[in-house]
Coordinates of C-alpha atoms and ligand atoms in Angstrom, one line a residue:
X1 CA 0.0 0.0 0.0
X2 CA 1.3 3.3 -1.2
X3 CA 1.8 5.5 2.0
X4 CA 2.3 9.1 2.8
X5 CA 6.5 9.0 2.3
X6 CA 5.7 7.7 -1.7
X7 CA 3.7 10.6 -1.7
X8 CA 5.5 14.1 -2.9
X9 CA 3.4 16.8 -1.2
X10 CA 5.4 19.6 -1.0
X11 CA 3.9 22.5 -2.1
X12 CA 0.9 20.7 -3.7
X13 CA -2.6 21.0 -3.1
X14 CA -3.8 17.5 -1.1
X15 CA -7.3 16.1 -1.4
X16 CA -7.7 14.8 1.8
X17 CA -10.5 12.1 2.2
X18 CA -11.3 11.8 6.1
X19 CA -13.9 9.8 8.7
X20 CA -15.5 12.7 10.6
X21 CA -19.0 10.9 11.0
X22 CA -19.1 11.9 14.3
X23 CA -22.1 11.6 16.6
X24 CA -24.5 15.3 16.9
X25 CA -26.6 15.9 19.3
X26 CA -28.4 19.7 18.4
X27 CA -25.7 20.6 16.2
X28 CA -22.8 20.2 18.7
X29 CA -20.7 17.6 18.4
X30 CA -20.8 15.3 21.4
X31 CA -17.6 12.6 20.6
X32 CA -14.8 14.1 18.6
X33 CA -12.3 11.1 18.3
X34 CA -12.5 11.4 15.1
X35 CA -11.5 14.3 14.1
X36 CA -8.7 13.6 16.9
X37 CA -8.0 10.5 14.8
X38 CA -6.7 12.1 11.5
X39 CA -5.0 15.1 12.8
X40 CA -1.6 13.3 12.4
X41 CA -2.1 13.1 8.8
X42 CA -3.3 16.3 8.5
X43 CA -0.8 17.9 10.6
X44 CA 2.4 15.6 8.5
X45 CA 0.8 17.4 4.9
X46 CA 0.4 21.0 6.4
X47 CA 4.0 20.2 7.9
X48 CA 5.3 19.7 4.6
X49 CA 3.6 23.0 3.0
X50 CA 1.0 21.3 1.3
X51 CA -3.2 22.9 1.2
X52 CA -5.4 20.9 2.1
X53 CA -9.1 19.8 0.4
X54 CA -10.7 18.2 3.4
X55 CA -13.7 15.8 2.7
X56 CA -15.6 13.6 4.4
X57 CA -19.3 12.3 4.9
X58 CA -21.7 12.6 7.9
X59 CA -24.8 10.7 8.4
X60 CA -26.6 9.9 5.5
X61 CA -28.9 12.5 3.5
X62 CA -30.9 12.0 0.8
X63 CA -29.3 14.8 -1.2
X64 CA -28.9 18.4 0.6
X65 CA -29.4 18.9 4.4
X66 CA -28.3 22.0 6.8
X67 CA -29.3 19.4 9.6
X68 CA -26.2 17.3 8.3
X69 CA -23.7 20.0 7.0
X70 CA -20.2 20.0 7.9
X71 CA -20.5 23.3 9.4
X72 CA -19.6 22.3 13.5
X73 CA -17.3 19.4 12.3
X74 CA -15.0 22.6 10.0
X75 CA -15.5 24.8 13.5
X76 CA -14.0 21.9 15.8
X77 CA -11.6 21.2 13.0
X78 CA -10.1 24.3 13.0
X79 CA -10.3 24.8 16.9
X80 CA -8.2 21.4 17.1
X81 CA -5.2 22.2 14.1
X82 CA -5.2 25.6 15.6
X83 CA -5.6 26.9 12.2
X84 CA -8.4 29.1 9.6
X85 CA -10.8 26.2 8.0
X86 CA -12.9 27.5 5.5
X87 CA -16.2 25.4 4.9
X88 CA -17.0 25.6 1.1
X89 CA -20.9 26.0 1.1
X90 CA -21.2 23.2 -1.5
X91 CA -19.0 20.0 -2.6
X92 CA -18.3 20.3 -6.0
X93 CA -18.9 23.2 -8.3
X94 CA -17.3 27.1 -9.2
X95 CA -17.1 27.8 -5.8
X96 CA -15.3 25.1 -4.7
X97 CA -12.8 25.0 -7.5
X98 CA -12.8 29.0 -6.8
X99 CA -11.2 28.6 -3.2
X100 CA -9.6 25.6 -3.8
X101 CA -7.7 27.4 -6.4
X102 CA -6.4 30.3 -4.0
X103 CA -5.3 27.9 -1.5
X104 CA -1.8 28.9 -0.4
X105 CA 0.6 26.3 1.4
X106 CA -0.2 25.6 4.9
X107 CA -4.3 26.7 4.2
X108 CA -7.1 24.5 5.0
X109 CA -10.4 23.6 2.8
X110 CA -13.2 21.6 3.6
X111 CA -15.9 20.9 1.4
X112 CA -19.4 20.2 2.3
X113 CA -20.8 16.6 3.2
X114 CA -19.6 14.7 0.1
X115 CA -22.8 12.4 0.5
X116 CA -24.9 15.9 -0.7
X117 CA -24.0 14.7 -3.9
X118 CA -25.8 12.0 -5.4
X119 CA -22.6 10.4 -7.8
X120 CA -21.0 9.9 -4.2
X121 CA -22.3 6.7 -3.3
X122 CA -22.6 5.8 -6.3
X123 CA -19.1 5.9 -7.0
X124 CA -19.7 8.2 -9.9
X125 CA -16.5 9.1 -12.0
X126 CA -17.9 12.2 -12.9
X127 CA -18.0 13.2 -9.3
X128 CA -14.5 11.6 -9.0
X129 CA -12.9 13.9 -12.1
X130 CA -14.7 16.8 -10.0
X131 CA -13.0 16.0 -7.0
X132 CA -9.5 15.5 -8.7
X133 CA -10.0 18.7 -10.5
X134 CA -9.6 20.2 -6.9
X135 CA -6.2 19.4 -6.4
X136 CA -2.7 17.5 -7.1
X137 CA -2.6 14.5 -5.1
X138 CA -5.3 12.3 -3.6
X139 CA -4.6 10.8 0.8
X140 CA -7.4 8.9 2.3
X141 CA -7.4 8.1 5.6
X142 CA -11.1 7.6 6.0
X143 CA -10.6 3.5 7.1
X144 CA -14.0 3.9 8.7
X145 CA -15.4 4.2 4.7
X146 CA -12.7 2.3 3.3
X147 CA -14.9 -0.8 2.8
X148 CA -16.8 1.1 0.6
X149 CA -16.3 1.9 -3.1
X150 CA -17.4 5.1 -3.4
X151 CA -16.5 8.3 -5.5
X152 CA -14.6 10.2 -2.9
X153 CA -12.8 6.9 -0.9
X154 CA -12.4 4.9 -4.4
X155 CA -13.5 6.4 -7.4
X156 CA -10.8 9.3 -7.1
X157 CA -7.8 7.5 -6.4
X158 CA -8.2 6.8 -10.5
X159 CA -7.6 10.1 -11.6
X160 CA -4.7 11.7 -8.6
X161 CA -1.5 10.1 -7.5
X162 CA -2.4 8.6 -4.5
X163 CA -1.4 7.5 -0.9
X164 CA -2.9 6.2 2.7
X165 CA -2.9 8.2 5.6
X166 CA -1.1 7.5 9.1
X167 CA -4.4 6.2 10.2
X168 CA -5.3 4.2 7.0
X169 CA -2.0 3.3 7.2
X170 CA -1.7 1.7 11.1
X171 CA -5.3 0.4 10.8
X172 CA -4.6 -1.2 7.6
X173 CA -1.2 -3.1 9.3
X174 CA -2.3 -3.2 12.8
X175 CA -5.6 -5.1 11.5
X176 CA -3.6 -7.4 9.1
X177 CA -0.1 -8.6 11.5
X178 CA -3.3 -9.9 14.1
X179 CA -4.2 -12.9 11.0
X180 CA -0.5 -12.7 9.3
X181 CA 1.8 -12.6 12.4
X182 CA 0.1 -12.9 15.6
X183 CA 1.8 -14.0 18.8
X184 CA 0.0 -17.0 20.4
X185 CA -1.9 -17.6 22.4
X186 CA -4.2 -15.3 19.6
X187 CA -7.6 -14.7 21.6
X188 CA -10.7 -13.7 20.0
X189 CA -13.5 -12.6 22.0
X190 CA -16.7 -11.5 20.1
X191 CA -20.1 -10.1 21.6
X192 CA -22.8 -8.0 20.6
X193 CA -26.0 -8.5 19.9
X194 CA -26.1 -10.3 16.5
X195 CA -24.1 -13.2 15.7
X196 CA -24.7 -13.0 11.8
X197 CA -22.9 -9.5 12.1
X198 CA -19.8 -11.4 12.8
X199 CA -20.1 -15.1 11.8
X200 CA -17.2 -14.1 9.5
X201 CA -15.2 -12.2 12.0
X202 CA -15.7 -16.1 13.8
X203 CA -14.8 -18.3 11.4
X204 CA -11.3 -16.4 10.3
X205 CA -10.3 -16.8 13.9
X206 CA -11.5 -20.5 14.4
X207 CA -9.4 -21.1 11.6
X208 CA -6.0 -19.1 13.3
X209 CA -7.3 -18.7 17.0
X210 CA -6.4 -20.5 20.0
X211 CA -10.0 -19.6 21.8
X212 CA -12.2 -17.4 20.8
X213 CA -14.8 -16.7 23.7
X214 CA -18.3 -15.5 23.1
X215 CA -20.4 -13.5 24.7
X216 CA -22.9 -10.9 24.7
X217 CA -26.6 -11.8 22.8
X218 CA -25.0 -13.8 20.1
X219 CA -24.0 -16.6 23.0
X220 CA -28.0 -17.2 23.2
X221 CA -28.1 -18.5 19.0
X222 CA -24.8 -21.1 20.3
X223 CA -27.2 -22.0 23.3
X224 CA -30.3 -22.5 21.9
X225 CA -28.5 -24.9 19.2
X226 CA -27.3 -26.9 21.9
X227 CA -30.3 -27.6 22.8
X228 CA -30.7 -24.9 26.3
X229 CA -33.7 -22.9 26.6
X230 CA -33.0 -19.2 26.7
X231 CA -36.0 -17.4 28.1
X232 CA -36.8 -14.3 26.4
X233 CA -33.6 -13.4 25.9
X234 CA -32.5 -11.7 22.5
X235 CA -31.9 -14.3 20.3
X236 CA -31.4 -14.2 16.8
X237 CA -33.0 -17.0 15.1
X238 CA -31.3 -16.6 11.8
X239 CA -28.3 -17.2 14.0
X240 CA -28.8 -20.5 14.9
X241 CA -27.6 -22.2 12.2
X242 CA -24.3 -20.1 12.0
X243 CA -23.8 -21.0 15.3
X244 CA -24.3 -24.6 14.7
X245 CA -21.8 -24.9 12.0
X246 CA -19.3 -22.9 14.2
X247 CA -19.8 -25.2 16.8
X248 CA -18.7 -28.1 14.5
X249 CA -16.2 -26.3 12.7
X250 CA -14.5 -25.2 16.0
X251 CA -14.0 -29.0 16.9
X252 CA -12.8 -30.1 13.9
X253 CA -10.3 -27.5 13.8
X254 CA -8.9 -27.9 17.6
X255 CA -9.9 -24.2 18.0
X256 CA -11.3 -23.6 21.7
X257 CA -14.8 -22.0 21.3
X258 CA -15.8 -21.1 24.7
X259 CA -19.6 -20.1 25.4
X260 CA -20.7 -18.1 29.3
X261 CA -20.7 -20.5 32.1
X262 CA -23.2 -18.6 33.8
X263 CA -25.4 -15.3 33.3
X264 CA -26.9 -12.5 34.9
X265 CA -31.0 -12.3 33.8
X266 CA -33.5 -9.6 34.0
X267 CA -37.2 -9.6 33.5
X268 CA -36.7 -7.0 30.7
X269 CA -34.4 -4.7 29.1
X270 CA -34.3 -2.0 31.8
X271 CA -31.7 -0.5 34.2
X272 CA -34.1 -1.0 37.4
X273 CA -34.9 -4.3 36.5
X274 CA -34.7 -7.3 39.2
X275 CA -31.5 -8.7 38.7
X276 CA -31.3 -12.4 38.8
X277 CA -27.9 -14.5 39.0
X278 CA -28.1 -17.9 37.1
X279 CA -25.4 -20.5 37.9
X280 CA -25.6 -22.4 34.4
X281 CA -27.3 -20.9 31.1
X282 CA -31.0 -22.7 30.8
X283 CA -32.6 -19.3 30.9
X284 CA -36.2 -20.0 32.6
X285 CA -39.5 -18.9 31.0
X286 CA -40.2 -15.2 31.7
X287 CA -36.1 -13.7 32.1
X288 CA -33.7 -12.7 29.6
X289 CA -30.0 -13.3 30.0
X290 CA -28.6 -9.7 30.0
X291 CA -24.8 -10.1 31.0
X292 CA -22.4 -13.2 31.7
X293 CA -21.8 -13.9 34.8
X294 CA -19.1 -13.9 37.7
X295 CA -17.5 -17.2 37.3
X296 CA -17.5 -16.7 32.5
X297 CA -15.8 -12.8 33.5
X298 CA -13.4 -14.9 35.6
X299 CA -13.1 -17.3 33.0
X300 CA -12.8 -15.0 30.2
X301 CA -10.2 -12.6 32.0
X302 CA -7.5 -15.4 33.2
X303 CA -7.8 -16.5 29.3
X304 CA -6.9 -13.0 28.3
X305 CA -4.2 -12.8 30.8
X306 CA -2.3 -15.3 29.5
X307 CA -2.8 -14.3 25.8
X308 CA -0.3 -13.1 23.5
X309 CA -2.7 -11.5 21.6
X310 CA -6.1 -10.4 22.2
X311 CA -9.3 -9.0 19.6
X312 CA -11.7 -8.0 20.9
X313 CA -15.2 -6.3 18.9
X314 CA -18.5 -6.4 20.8
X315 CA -19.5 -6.2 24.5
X316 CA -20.2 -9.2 26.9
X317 CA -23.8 -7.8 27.6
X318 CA -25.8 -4.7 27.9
X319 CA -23.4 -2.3 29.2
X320 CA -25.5 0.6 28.6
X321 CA -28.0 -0.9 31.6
X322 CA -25.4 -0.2 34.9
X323 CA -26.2 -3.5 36.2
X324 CA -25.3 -5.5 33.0
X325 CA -22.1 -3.6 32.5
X326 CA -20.3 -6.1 35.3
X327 CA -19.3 -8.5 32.6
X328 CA -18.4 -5.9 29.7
X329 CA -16.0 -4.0 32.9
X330 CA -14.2 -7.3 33.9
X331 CA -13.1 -8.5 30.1
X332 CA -12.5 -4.5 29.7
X333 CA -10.1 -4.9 33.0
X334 CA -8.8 -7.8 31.4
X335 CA -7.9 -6.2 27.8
X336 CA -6.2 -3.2 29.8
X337 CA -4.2 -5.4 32.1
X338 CA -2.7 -7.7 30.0
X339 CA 1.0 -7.6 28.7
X340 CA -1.2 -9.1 25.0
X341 CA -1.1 -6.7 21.9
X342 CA -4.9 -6.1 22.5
X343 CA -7.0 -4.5 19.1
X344 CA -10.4 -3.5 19.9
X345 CA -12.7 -2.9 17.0
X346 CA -16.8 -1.9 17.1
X347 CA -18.5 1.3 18.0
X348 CA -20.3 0.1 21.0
X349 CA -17.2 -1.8 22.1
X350 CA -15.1 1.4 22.3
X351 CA -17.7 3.6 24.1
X352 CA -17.6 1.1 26.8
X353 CA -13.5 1.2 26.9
X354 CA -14.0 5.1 26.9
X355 CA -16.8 4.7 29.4
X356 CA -14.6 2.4 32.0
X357 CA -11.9 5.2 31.5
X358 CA -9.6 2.4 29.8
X359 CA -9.4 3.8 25.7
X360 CA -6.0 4.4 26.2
X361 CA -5.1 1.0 27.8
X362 CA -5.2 -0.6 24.6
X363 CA -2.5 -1.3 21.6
X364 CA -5.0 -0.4 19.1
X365 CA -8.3 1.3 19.0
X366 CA -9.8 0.8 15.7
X367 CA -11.9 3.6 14.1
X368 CA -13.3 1.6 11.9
X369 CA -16.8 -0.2 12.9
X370 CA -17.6 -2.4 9.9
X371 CA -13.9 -1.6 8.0
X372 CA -12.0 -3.4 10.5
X373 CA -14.6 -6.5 10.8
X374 CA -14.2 -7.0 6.8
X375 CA -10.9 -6.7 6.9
X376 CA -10.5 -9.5 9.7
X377 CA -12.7 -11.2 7.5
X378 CA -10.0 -11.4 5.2
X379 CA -12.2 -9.1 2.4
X380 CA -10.3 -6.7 0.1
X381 CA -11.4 -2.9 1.1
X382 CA -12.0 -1.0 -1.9
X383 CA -10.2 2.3 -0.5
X384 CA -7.4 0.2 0.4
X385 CA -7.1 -2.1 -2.7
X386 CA -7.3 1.0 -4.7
X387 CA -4.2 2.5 -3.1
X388 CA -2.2 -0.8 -3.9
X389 CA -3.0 -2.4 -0.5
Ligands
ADP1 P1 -20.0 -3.3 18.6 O1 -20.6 -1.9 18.2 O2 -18.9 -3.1 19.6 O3 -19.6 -4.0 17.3 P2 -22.6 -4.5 18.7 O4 -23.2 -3.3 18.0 O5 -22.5 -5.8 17.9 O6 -21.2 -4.1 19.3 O7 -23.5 -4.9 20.0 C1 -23.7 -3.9 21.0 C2 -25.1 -4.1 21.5 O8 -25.4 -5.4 22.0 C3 -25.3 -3.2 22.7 O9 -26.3 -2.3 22.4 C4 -25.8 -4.1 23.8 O10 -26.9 -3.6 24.6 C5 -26.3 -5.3 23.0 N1 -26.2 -6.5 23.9 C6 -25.2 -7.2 24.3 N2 -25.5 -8.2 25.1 C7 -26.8 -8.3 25.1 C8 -27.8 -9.1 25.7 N3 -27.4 -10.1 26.5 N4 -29.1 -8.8 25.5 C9 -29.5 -7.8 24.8 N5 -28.6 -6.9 24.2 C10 -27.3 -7.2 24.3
MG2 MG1 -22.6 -1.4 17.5

């Protein structure tokens, strides 16, 4: 993959593709990580004297809408590279190419929610000769879009020379060295609420794992095709067969596939909830499993204590309900605490690290929701592929 150092910047004008979908709440911007995520590929191009073309995508309009303009995101930009950002009112057109045009070394651009534009999902090369027309060189380091082949994170990279960003760049490898050159033990642990979500994310690590431990919903599918009841517990039924065949494959393969020994149940899906503790996992008629329990967080954390590296994408229950977040805290504790390289991938899964104060007690963070699952899935990402990755 072509990175920033095959890349001659100086002086040039720098298309800069970026993830800032960040999460609004009334206009203001209420997680920034972001933004924080590709200011050291921002910072390395204005370092060198390039002008920057900033664009990016937030939310997802159906053609023009001030509710999802770029407008705060340029504000907090600015505020954060210390720097003027001037917010181009539209994506492409004369006013675009007007501004981008008197850029001067060191300035910053950023044009308006590239998903305005209908040719940007689409992958449209019109849109893509528009966007090249603005400027020199093409960098993306967007891996939160990268799995999709669109006109700004693909389509582009035709028409500019073209390189990864630091954070393309370190998700990219990071992501890759856990399937190409892991140190064993290599411990998965996957949770969440759907197991069909990451049934692929599974099956590459049966096949290069030495355990991969399951927990949140997607432990109920595993159950229920073992034959245990589960209650009224979220369980996918579409699920069931995956889980069936990963049961089998995980045998035939020697990988250790480890299910919750026990769980924590409620009556519904609600912080004030009775809590009841189950030793075993037949969920009885009437509860829901909500959280593994004491003895699978034990479990789970001596495993990732002697692991030499850990992945980790989905939580062990529902952490946003402060009694199921027990389970979710102590494989958190774990991930922080061990001397593993530890990768942790998934939104939800990184608001609870942020949320136990322990983002920064990890090797890697990914940014990348449904990027870094593909790539563990072993898919090519079209914004990658495209820049010789
Ligand atoms: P990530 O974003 O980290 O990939 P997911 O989106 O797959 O994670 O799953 C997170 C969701 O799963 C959370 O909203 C959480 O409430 C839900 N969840 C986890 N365990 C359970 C459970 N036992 N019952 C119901 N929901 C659960
Ligand atoms: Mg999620």
């Amino acid at each position: 993959m072509r990175t920033l150092d095959d890349l001659d910047v100086g002086g040039k004008r720098v298309f800069v593709r970026v993830d800032f979908n960040v999460p609004l709440k009334d206009g203001v911007i209420t997680d920034d990580t972001r933004i924080r995520a590709a200011l050291p590929t921002l910072e390395a191009l204005l370092h060198r004297n390039a002008s920057l073309v900033v664009a990016a995508h937030l939310g997802r309009p159906k053609g023009v809408d001030p509710a999802l303009s770029l407008a705060p995101v340029a504000e907090r930009l600015g505020e954060l590279l210390d720097r003027k950002v001037t917010l181009s009112p539209e994506v492409v057109g004369d006013r675009s190419w007007e501004l981008a045009n008197d850029l001067l070394p060191g300035q910053v651009l950023m044009l308006e929610n590239v998903r305005f534009e209908a040719g940007e999902t689409k992958n449209d090369d019109r849109l893509a000769t528009l966007y090249a027309a603005l400027a020199d060189v093409y960098v993306n380091d967007a891996f939160g879009a990268a799995h999709r082949a669109h006109a700004s994170t693909e389509g582009v990279a035709h028409h500019l020379p073209s390189a990864a960003g630091l954070l393309l760049q370190r998700e990219v490898e990071t992501l890759r060295g856990i399937l190409e050159n892991p140190a064993h033990p290599l411990v998965a642990i996957v949770g969440g609420a759907k197991v069909t979500d990451k049934i692929g994310v599974i099956d590459a690590f049966l096949d290069r794992a030495d355990a991969v431990l399951i927990g949140g919903a997607m432990c109920f599918p595993f159950f229920k095709a073992q034959g245990h009841p589960v209650g009224k517990s979220l369980c996918e039924e579409e699920g069931i067969a995956p889980a069936a065949r990963a049961l089998e494959d995980a045998e035939r393969k020697g990988c250790r596939l480890l299910l919750p020994l026990d769980l924590l149940c409620g009556d519904d899906f609600s912080a004030d909830t009775t809590v009841t503790p189950l030793n075993g996992v037949d969920v009885p008629h009437g509860l829901m499993g909500l959280d593994i329990g004491p003895q699978t967080a034990s479990a789970y954390s001596e495993v990732v204590l002697g692991a030499g590296t850990v992945f980790w994408n989905g939580p062990m229950g529902a952490f946003e309900l402060p009694p199921f977040a027990l389970g979710t805290r102590a494989v958190a504790e774990a991930v922080a605490a061990t001397d593993a390289v530890t990768v942790v991938g998934g939104g939800d899964s990184a608001a609870a690290l942020a949320q136990f104060g322990l983002a920064d007690r990890v090797t890697h963070l990914s940014t990348g929701g449904g990027a870094s699952l593909e790539l563990i899935e072993g898919k090519t990402l079209p914004g990658v592929e495209v820049l010789g990755g």
